[in-house]
Short mmCIF file of C-alpha atoms and ligand atoms in Angstrom, two decimals:
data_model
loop_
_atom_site.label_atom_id
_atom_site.label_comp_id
_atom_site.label_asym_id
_atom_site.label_seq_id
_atom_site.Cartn_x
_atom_site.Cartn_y
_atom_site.Cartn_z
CA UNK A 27 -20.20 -50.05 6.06
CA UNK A 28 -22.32 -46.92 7.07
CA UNK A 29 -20.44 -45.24 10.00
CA UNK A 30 -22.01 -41.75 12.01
CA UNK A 31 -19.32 -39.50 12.62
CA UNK A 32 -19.19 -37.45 16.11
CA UNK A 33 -17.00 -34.36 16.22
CA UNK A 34 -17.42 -31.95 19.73
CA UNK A 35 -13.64 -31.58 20.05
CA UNK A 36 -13.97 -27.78 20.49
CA UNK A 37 -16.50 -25.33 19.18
CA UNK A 38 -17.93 -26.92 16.33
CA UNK A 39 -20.76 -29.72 16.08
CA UNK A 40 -19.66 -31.85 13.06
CA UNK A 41 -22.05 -34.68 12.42
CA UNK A 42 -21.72 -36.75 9.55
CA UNK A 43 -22.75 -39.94 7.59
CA UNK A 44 -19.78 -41.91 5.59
CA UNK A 45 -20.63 -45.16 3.76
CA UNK A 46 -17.65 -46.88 2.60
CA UNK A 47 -18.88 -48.14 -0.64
CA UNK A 48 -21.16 -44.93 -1.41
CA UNK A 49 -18.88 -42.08 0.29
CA UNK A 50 -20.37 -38.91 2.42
CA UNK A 51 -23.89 -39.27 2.45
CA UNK A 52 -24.59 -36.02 4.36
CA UNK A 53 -22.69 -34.20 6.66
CA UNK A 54 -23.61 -30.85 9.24
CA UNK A 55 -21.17 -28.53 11.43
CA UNK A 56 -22.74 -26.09 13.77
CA UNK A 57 -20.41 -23.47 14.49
CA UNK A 58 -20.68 -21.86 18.11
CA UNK A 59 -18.71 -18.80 16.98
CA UNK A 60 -21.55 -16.32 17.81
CA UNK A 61 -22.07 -17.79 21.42
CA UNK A 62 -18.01 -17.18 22.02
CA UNK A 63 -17.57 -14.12 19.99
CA UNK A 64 -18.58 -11.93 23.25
CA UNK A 65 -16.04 -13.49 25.69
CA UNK A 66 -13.03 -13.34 22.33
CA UNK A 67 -12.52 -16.89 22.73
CA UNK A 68 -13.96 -20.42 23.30
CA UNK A 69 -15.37 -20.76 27.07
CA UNK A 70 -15.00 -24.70 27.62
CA UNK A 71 -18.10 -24.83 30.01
CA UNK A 72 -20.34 -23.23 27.08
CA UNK A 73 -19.20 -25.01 24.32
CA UNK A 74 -20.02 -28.55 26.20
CA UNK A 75 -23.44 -26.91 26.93
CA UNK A 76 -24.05 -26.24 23.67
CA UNK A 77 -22.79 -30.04 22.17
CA UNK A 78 -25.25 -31.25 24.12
CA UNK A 79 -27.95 -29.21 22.65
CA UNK A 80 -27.37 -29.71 19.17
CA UNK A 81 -25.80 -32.90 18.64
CA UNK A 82 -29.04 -35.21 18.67
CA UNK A 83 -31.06 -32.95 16.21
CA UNK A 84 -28.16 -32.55 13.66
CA UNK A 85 -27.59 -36.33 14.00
CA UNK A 86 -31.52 -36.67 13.22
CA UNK A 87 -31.13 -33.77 9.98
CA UNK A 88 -28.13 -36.56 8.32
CA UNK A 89 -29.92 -39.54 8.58
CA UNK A 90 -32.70 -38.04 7.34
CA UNK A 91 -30.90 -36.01 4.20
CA UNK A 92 -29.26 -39.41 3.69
CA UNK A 93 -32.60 -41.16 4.22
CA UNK A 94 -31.42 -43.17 6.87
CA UNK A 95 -33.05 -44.71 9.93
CA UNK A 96 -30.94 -45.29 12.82
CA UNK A 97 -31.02 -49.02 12.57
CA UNK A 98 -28.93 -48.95 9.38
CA UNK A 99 -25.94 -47.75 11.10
CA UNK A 100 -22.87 -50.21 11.27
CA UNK A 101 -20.51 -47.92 13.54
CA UNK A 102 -19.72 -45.00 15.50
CA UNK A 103 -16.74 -42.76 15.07
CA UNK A 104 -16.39 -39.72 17.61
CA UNK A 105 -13.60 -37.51 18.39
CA UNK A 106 -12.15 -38.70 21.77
CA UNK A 107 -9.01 -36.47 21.32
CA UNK A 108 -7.01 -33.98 21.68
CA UNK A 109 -9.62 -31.29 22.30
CA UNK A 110 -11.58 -29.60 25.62
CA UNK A 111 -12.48 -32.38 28.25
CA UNK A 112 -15.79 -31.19 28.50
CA UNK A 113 -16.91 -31.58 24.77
CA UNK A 114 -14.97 -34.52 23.88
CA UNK A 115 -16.83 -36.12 26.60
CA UNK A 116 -20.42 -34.96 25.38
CA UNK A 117 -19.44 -36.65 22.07
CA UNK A 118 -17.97 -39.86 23.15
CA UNK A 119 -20.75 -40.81 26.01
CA UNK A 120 -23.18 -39.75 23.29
CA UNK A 121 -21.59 -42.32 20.41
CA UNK A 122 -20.37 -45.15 23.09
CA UNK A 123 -23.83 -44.93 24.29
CA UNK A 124 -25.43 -44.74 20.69
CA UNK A 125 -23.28 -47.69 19.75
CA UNK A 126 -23.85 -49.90 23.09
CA UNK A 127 -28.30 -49.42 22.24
CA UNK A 128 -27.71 -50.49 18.89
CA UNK A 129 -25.52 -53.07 19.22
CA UNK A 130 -22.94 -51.62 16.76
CA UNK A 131 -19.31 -50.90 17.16
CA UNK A 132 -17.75 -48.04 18.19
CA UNK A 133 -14.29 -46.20 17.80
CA UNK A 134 -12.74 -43.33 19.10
CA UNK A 135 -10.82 -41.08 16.46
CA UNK A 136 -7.95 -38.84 16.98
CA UNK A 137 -9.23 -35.34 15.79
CA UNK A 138 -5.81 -34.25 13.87
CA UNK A 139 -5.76 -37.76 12.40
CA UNK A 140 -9.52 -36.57 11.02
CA UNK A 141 -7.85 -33.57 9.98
CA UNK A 142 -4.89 -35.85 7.98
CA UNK A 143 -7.06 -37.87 6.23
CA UNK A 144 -10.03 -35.03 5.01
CA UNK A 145 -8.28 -35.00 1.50
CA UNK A 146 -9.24 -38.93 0.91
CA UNK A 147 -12.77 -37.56 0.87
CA UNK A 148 -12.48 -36.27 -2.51
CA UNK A 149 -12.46 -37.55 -5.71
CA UNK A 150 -8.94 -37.46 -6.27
CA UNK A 151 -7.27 -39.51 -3.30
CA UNK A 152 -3.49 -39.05 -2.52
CA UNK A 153 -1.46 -42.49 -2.32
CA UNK A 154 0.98 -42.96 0.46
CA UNK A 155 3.46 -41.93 1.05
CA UNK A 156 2.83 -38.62 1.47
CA UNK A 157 3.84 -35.31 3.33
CA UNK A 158 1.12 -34.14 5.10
CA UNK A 159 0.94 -29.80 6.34
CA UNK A 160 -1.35 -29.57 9.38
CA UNK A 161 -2.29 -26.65 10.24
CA UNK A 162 -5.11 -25.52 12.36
CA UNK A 163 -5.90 -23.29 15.04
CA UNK A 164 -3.62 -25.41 17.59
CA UNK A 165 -1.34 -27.26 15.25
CA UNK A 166 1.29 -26.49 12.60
CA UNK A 167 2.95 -30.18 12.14
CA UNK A 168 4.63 -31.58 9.19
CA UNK A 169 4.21 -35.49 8.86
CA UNK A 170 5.40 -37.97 6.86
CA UNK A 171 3.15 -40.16 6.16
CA UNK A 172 3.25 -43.95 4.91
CA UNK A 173 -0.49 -45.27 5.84
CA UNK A 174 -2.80 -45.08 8.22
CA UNK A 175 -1.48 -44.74 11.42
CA UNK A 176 2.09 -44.60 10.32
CA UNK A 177 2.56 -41.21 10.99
CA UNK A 178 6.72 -39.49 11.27
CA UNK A 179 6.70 -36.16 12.82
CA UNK A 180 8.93 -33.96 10.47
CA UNK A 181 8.51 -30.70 12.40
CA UNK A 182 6.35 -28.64 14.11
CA UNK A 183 5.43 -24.99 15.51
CA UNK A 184 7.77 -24.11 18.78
CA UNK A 185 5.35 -21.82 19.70
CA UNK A 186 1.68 -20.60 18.32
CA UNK A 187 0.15 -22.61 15.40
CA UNK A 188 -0.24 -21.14 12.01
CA UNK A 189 -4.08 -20.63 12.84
CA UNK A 190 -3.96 -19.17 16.60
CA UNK A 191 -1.31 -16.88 14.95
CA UNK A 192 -3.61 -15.50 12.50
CA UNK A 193 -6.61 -15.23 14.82
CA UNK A 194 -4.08 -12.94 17.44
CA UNK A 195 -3.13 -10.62 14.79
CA UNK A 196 -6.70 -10.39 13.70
CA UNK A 197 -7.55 -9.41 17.30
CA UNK A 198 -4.86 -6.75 17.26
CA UNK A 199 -6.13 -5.50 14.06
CA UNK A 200 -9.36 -5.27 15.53
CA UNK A 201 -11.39 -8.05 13.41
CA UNK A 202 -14.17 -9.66 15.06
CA UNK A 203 -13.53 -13.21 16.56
CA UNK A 204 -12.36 -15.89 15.10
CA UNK A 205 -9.87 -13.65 12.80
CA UNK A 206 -8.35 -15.82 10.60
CA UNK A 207 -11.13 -15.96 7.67
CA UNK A 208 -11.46 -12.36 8.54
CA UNK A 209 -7.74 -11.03 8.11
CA UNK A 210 -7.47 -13.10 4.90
CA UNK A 211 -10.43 -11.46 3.34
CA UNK A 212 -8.63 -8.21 4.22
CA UNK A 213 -5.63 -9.62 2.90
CA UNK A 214 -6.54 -9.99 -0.64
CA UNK A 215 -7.32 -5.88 -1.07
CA UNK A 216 -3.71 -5.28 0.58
CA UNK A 217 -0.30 -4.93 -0.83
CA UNK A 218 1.96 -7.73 0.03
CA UNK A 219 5.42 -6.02 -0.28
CA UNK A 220 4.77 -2.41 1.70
CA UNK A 221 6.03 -3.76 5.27
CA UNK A 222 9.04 -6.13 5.19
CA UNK A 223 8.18 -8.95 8.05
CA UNK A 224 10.52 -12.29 8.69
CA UNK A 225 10.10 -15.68 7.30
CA UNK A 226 10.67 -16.62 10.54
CA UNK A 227 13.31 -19.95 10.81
CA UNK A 228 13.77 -20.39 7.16
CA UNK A 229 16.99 -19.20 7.05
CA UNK A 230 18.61 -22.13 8.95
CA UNK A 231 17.66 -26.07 8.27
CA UNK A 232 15.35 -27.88 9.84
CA UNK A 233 11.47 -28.27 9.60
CA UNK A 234 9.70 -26.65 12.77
CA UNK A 235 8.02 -23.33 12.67
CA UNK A 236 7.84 -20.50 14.94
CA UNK A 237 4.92 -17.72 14.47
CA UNK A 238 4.93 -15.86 17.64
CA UNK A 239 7.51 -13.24 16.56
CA UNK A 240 5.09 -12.51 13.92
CA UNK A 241 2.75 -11.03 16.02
CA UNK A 242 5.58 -8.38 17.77
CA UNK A 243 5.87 -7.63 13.75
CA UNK A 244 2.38 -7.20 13.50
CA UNK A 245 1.94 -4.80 16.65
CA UNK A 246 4.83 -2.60 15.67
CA UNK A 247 3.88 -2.28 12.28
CA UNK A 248 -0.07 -1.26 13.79
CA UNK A 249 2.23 1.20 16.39
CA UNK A 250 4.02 2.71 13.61
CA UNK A 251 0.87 3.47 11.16
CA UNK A 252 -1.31 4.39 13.96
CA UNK A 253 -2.81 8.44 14.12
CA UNK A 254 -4.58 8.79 17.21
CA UNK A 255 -4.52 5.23 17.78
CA UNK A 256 -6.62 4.62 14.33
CA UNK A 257 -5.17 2.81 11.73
CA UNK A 258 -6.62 3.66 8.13
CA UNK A 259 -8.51 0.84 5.94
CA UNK A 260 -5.33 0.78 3.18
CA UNK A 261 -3.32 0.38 6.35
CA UNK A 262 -5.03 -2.31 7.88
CA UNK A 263 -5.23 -4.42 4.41
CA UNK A 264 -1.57 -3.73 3.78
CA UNK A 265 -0.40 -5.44 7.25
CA UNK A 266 -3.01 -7.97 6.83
CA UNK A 267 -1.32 -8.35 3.34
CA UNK A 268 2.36 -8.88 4.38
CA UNK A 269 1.48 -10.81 7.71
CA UNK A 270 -0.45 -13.36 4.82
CA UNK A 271 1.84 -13.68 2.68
CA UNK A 272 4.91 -14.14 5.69
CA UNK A 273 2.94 -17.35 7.32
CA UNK A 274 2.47 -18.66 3.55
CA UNK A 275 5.90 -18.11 2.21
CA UNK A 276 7.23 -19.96 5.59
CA UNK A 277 4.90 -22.78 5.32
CA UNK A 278 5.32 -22.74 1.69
CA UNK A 279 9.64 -23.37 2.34
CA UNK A 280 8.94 -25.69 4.78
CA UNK A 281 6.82 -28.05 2.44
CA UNK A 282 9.38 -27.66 -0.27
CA UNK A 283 12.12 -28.30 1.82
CA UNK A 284 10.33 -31.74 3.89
CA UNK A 285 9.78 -32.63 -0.10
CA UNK A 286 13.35 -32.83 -0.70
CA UNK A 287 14.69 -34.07 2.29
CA UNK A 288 12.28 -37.55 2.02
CA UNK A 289 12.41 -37.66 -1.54
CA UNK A 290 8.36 -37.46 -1.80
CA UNK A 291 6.20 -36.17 -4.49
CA UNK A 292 2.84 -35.55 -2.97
CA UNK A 293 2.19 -33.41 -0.61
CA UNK A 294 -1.33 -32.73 1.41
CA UNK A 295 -2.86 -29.77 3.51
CA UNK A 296 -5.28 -29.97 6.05
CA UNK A 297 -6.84 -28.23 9.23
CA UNK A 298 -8.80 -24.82 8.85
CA UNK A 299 -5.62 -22.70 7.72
CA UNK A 300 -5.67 -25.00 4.70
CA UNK A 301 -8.62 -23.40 3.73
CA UNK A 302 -6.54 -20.02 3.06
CA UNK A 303 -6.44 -19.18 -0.89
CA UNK A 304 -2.98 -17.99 -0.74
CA UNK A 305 -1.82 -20.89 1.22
CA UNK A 306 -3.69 -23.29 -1.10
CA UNK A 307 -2.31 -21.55 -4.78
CA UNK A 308 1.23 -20.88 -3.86
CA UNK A 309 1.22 -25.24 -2.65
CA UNK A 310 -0.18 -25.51 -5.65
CA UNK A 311 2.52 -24.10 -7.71
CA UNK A 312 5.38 -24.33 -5.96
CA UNK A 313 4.47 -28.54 -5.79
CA UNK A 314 4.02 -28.41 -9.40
CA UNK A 315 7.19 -26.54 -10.30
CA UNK A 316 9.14 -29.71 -8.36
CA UNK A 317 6.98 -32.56 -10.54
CA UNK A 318 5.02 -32.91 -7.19
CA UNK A 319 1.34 -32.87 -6.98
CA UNK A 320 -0.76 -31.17 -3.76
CA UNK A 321 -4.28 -32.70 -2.26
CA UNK A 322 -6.50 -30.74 -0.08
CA UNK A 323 -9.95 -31.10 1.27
CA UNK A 324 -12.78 -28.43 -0.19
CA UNK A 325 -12.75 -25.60 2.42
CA UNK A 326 -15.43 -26.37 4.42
CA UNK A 327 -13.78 -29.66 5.21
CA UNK A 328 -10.41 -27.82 5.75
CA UNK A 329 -12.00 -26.92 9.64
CA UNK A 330 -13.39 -28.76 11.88
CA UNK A 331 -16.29 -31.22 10.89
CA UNK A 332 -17.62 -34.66 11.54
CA UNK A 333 -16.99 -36.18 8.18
CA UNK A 334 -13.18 -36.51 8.49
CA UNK A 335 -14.24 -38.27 11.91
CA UNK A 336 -16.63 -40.46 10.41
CA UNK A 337 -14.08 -41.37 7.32
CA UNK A 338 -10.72 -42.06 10.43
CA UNK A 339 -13.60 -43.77 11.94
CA UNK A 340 -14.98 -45.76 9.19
CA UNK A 341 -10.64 -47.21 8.53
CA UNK A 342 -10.10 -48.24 11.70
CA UNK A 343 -13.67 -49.94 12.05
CA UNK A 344 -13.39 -51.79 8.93
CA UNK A 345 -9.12 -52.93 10.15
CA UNK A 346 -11.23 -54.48 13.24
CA UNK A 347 -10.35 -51.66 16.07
CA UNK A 348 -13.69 -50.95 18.11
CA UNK A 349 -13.39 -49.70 21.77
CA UNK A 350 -14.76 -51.42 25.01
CA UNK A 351 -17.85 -49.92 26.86
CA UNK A 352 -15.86 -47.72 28.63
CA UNK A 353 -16.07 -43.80 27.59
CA UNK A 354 -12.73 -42.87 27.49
CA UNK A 355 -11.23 -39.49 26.15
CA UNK A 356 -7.30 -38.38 25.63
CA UNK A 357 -7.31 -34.33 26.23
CA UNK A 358 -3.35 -34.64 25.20
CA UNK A 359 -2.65 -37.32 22.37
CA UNK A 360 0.45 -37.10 20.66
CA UNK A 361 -0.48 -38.60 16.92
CA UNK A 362 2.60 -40.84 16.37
CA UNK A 363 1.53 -42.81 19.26
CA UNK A 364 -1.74 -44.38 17.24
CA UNK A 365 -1.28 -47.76 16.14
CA UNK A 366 -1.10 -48.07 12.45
CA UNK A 367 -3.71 -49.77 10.31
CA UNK A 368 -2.87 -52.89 7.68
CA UNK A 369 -2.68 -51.72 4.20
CA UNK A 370 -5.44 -53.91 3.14
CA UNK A 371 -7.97 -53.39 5.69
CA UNK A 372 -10.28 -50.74 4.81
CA UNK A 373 -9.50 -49.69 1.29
P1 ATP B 11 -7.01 -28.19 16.16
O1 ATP B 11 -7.54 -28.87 14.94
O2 ATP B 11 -5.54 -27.97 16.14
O3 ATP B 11 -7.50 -28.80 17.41
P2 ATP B 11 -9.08 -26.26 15.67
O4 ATP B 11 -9.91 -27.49 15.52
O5 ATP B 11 -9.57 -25.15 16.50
O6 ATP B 11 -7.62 -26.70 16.16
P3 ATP B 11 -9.53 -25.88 12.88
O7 ATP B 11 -10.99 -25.89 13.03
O8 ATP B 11 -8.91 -26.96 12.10
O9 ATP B 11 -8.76 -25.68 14.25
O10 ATP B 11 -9.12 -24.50 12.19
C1 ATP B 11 -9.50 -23.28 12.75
C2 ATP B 11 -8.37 -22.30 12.48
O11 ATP B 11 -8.24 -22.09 11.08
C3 ATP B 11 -8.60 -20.94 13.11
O12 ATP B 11 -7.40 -20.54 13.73
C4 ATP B 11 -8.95 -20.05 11.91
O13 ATP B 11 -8.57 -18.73 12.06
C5 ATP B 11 -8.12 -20.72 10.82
N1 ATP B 11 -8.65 -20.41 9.48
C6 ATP B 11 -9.85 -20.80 8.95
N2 ATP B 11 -9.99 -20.31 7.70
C7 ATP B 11 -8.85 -19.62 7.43
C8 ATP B 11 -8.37 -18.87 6.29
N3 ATP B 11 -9.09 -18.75 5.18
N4 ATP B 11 -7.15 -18.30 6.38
C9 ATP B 11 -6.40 -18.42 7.50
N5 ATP B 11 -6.80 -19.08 8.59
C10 ATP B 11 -8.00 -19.67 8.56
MG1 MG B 12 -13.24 -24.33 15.85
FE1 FE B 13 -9.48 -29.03 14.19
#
C-alpha cells in the first residue's frame, strides 16, 4: 500500500511517500522558521498561509523523487491533531479532498502518535512492549506502550515540555529563534559541572517532569555572570552546558526508573528533543548498562515531518480505519483515547 503523508500541525510542511512493502520512498519538510523568527514565535494565521503555499508543490517534488503519478496512491494520512486549528485544517481539507478525487481512503493521524512510531521507520524496529520518551516542543510524556494504539500514560511534564524549556532559555540567552538546536550547539563547548542546577522531581517517586524551575535557574545564573548586562561567550556555553546536561540527567532518571517499575527492556525516544546528542548517548548507555536496548528515529525524523504521518497513517489504513467525507480536526487530543489497532493488521 502506497500512502501520502500530510503533516501542517504547526510550522513545518512534512510531506511524505510510505509504501508498506518498499518503506519511505521520499519524504520533504519545509520549515517556516525564518517567516516566524521576527515575531520570536509561531503566528498561527502565517503558518496556515504558508501550508497552503507549499503543500501542493512539495507533494508534486515526492511523487516525482519517488517516480510516482498521483493515480498510484492507495491512501491519505494527514495530521488532524493536536496542533494550530488553522494548519491542521489546511492539511486535512487538502488530503480529505485529495482522497475523495481519487477515490482512495483517507485517515486522520494523531501527530504525537506520528511522533511514537518514527523509530519503526528504521531498519532496526523496536517490538512491543515498549517505553516510549516523548519529547517535543509541547510534550514531555512517558508511555507504555503495548501496540498500536495501546498507549498507558506513565507520566508527564506539569508544566513546560522538555523542548519549549530549551527554546525559553535559549531566548534568555539571547540565541536566535527556535533555541533548542541552538543552545545545544553551545552546549557542547561548555563545562557541564561549573553551575550546580536541580534535577528537578527526581528526588521523590513518580514519573512526571517539571522544567519550568529550570528556567528561574537559568535567569539567575545569566543575573549573576552578567557585567553590564553582557554575559561572556565561556559564560554563555557554561550555562548552556549545565542547563543540558540538567534536562538530560532528569529525563535520563525518569526512563530508568519507568524501566524498572514495568519491568521493560526497550525503551524509545521521539519528538525533536530526541534529536539532542546528549539526550540520545547518555539513553544509550544508561539502557545498555540495565541489559535494555534504546530505538530512535535519525534526527531529522526526531521533529516534525510527514513521514511518521504517512507510516501512523499507512497502520491504521491497512487495520481498515478510513474517515468519512467530513474534514474533521481535534486541536486537543489526549493520545490514550485512540482506539488501538489488531496486532496482525498492518505488519
Ligand atoms: P509537539 O510535537 O509537541 O506538537 P512540536 O511539533 O513543535 O511540538 P517537534 O517538532 O517535535 O515539536 O520538536 C521541536 C522542539 O524540539 C523544539 O522545542 C526544539 O527546540 C527542540 N529541539 C530540536 N532539536 C533539538 C536539540 N538538538 N536539542 C534540544 N532540543 C531540540
Ligand atoms: Mg516545529
Ligand atoms: Fe511535533
Amino acid at each position: 500500500m502506497r500512502v501520502l503523508g500530510l503533516e501542517t500541525s504547526c510550522d513545518e510542511t512534512g510531506i511524505a511517500l510510505y509504501d508498506s512493502e518498499r518503506g519511505l520512498l521520499a519524504h520533504r519538510v519545509y520549515s517556516q522558521i525564518a517567516l516566524h523568527a521576527e515575531y520570536g514565535g509561531v503566528v498561527p494565521e502565517l503558518a496556515s498561509r504558508d501550508h497552503v503555499r507549499k503543500a501542493l508543490p512539495l507533494i508534486h517534488e515526492v511523487l516525482n523523487e519517488a517516480g510516482l503519478s498521483v493515480n498510484e496512491l492507495d491512501g491519505i494520512a494527514y495530521t488532524s491533531g493536536p496542533g494550530l486549528v488553522g494548519a491542521l485544517l489546511v492539511g486535512a481539507c487538502l488530503g480529505r479532498s485529495l482522497a475523495w478525487a481519487l477515490d482512495i481512503p483517507a485517515v486522520g493521524v494523531h501527530h504525537m502518535e506520528g511522533h511514537l512510531l518514527a523509530p519503526m521507520l528504521e531498519d532496526d524496529v523496536p517490538e512491543f512492549p515498549f517505553i516510549a520518551l516523548l519529547v517535543s516542543g509541547g510534550h514531555t510524556q512517558l508511555v507504555r506502550v503495548d501496540g498500536i494504539g495501546r498507549y498507558e500514560l506513565l507520566g508527564e511534564s506539569l508544566d513546560d515540555a522538555a523542548g519549549e524549556a530549551f527554546d525559553k532559555a535559549a531566548k534568555m540567552m539571547g540565541l536566535p529563534y527556535p533555541g533548542g538546536p541552538a543552545l545545544s550547539k553551545l552546549a557542547d563547548s561548555g563545562d557541564s559541572t561549573r553551575f550546580k542546577f536541580p534535577r528537578p522531581m527526581t528526588d521523590r517517586p513518580g514519573l512526571d517532569f517539571s522544567f519550568s524551575g529550570l528556567k528561574t535557574q537559568v535567569r539567575t545564573t545569566i543575573l549573576a555572570c552578567a557585567v553590564d548586562g553582557v554575559l561572556s561567550d565561556t559564560d554563555k556555553a557554561d550555562i548552556a552546558a549545565c542547563f543540558q546536561a540538567a534536562v538530560v540527567d532528569t529525563l535520563v532518571i525518569k526512563c530508568k526508573r519507568a524501566l524498572q517499575q514495568t519491568g521493560v527492556k526497550r525503551l524509545i525516544i521521539a519528538g525533536g528533543v530526541g534529536a539532542n546528542k546528549r539526550l540520545r548517548e547518555q539513553l544509550r548507555t544508561a539502557t545498555e548498562a540495565m541489559g535494555g536496548a534504546v530505538y530512535y528515529p535519525r534526527p531529522e525524523l526526531c521533529t516534525d515531518n510527514g513521514a511518521m504521518i504517512a507510516y501512523a497513517g499507512t497502520r491504521r489504513l491497512l487495520a481498515g480505519q478510513q474517515e468519512d467525507l467530513a474534514v474533521a480536526v481535534v486541536p486537543r487530543w489526549p493520545m490514550t483515547s485512540l482506539p488501538a489497532v489488531d496486532e496482525q493488521a498492518g505488519a
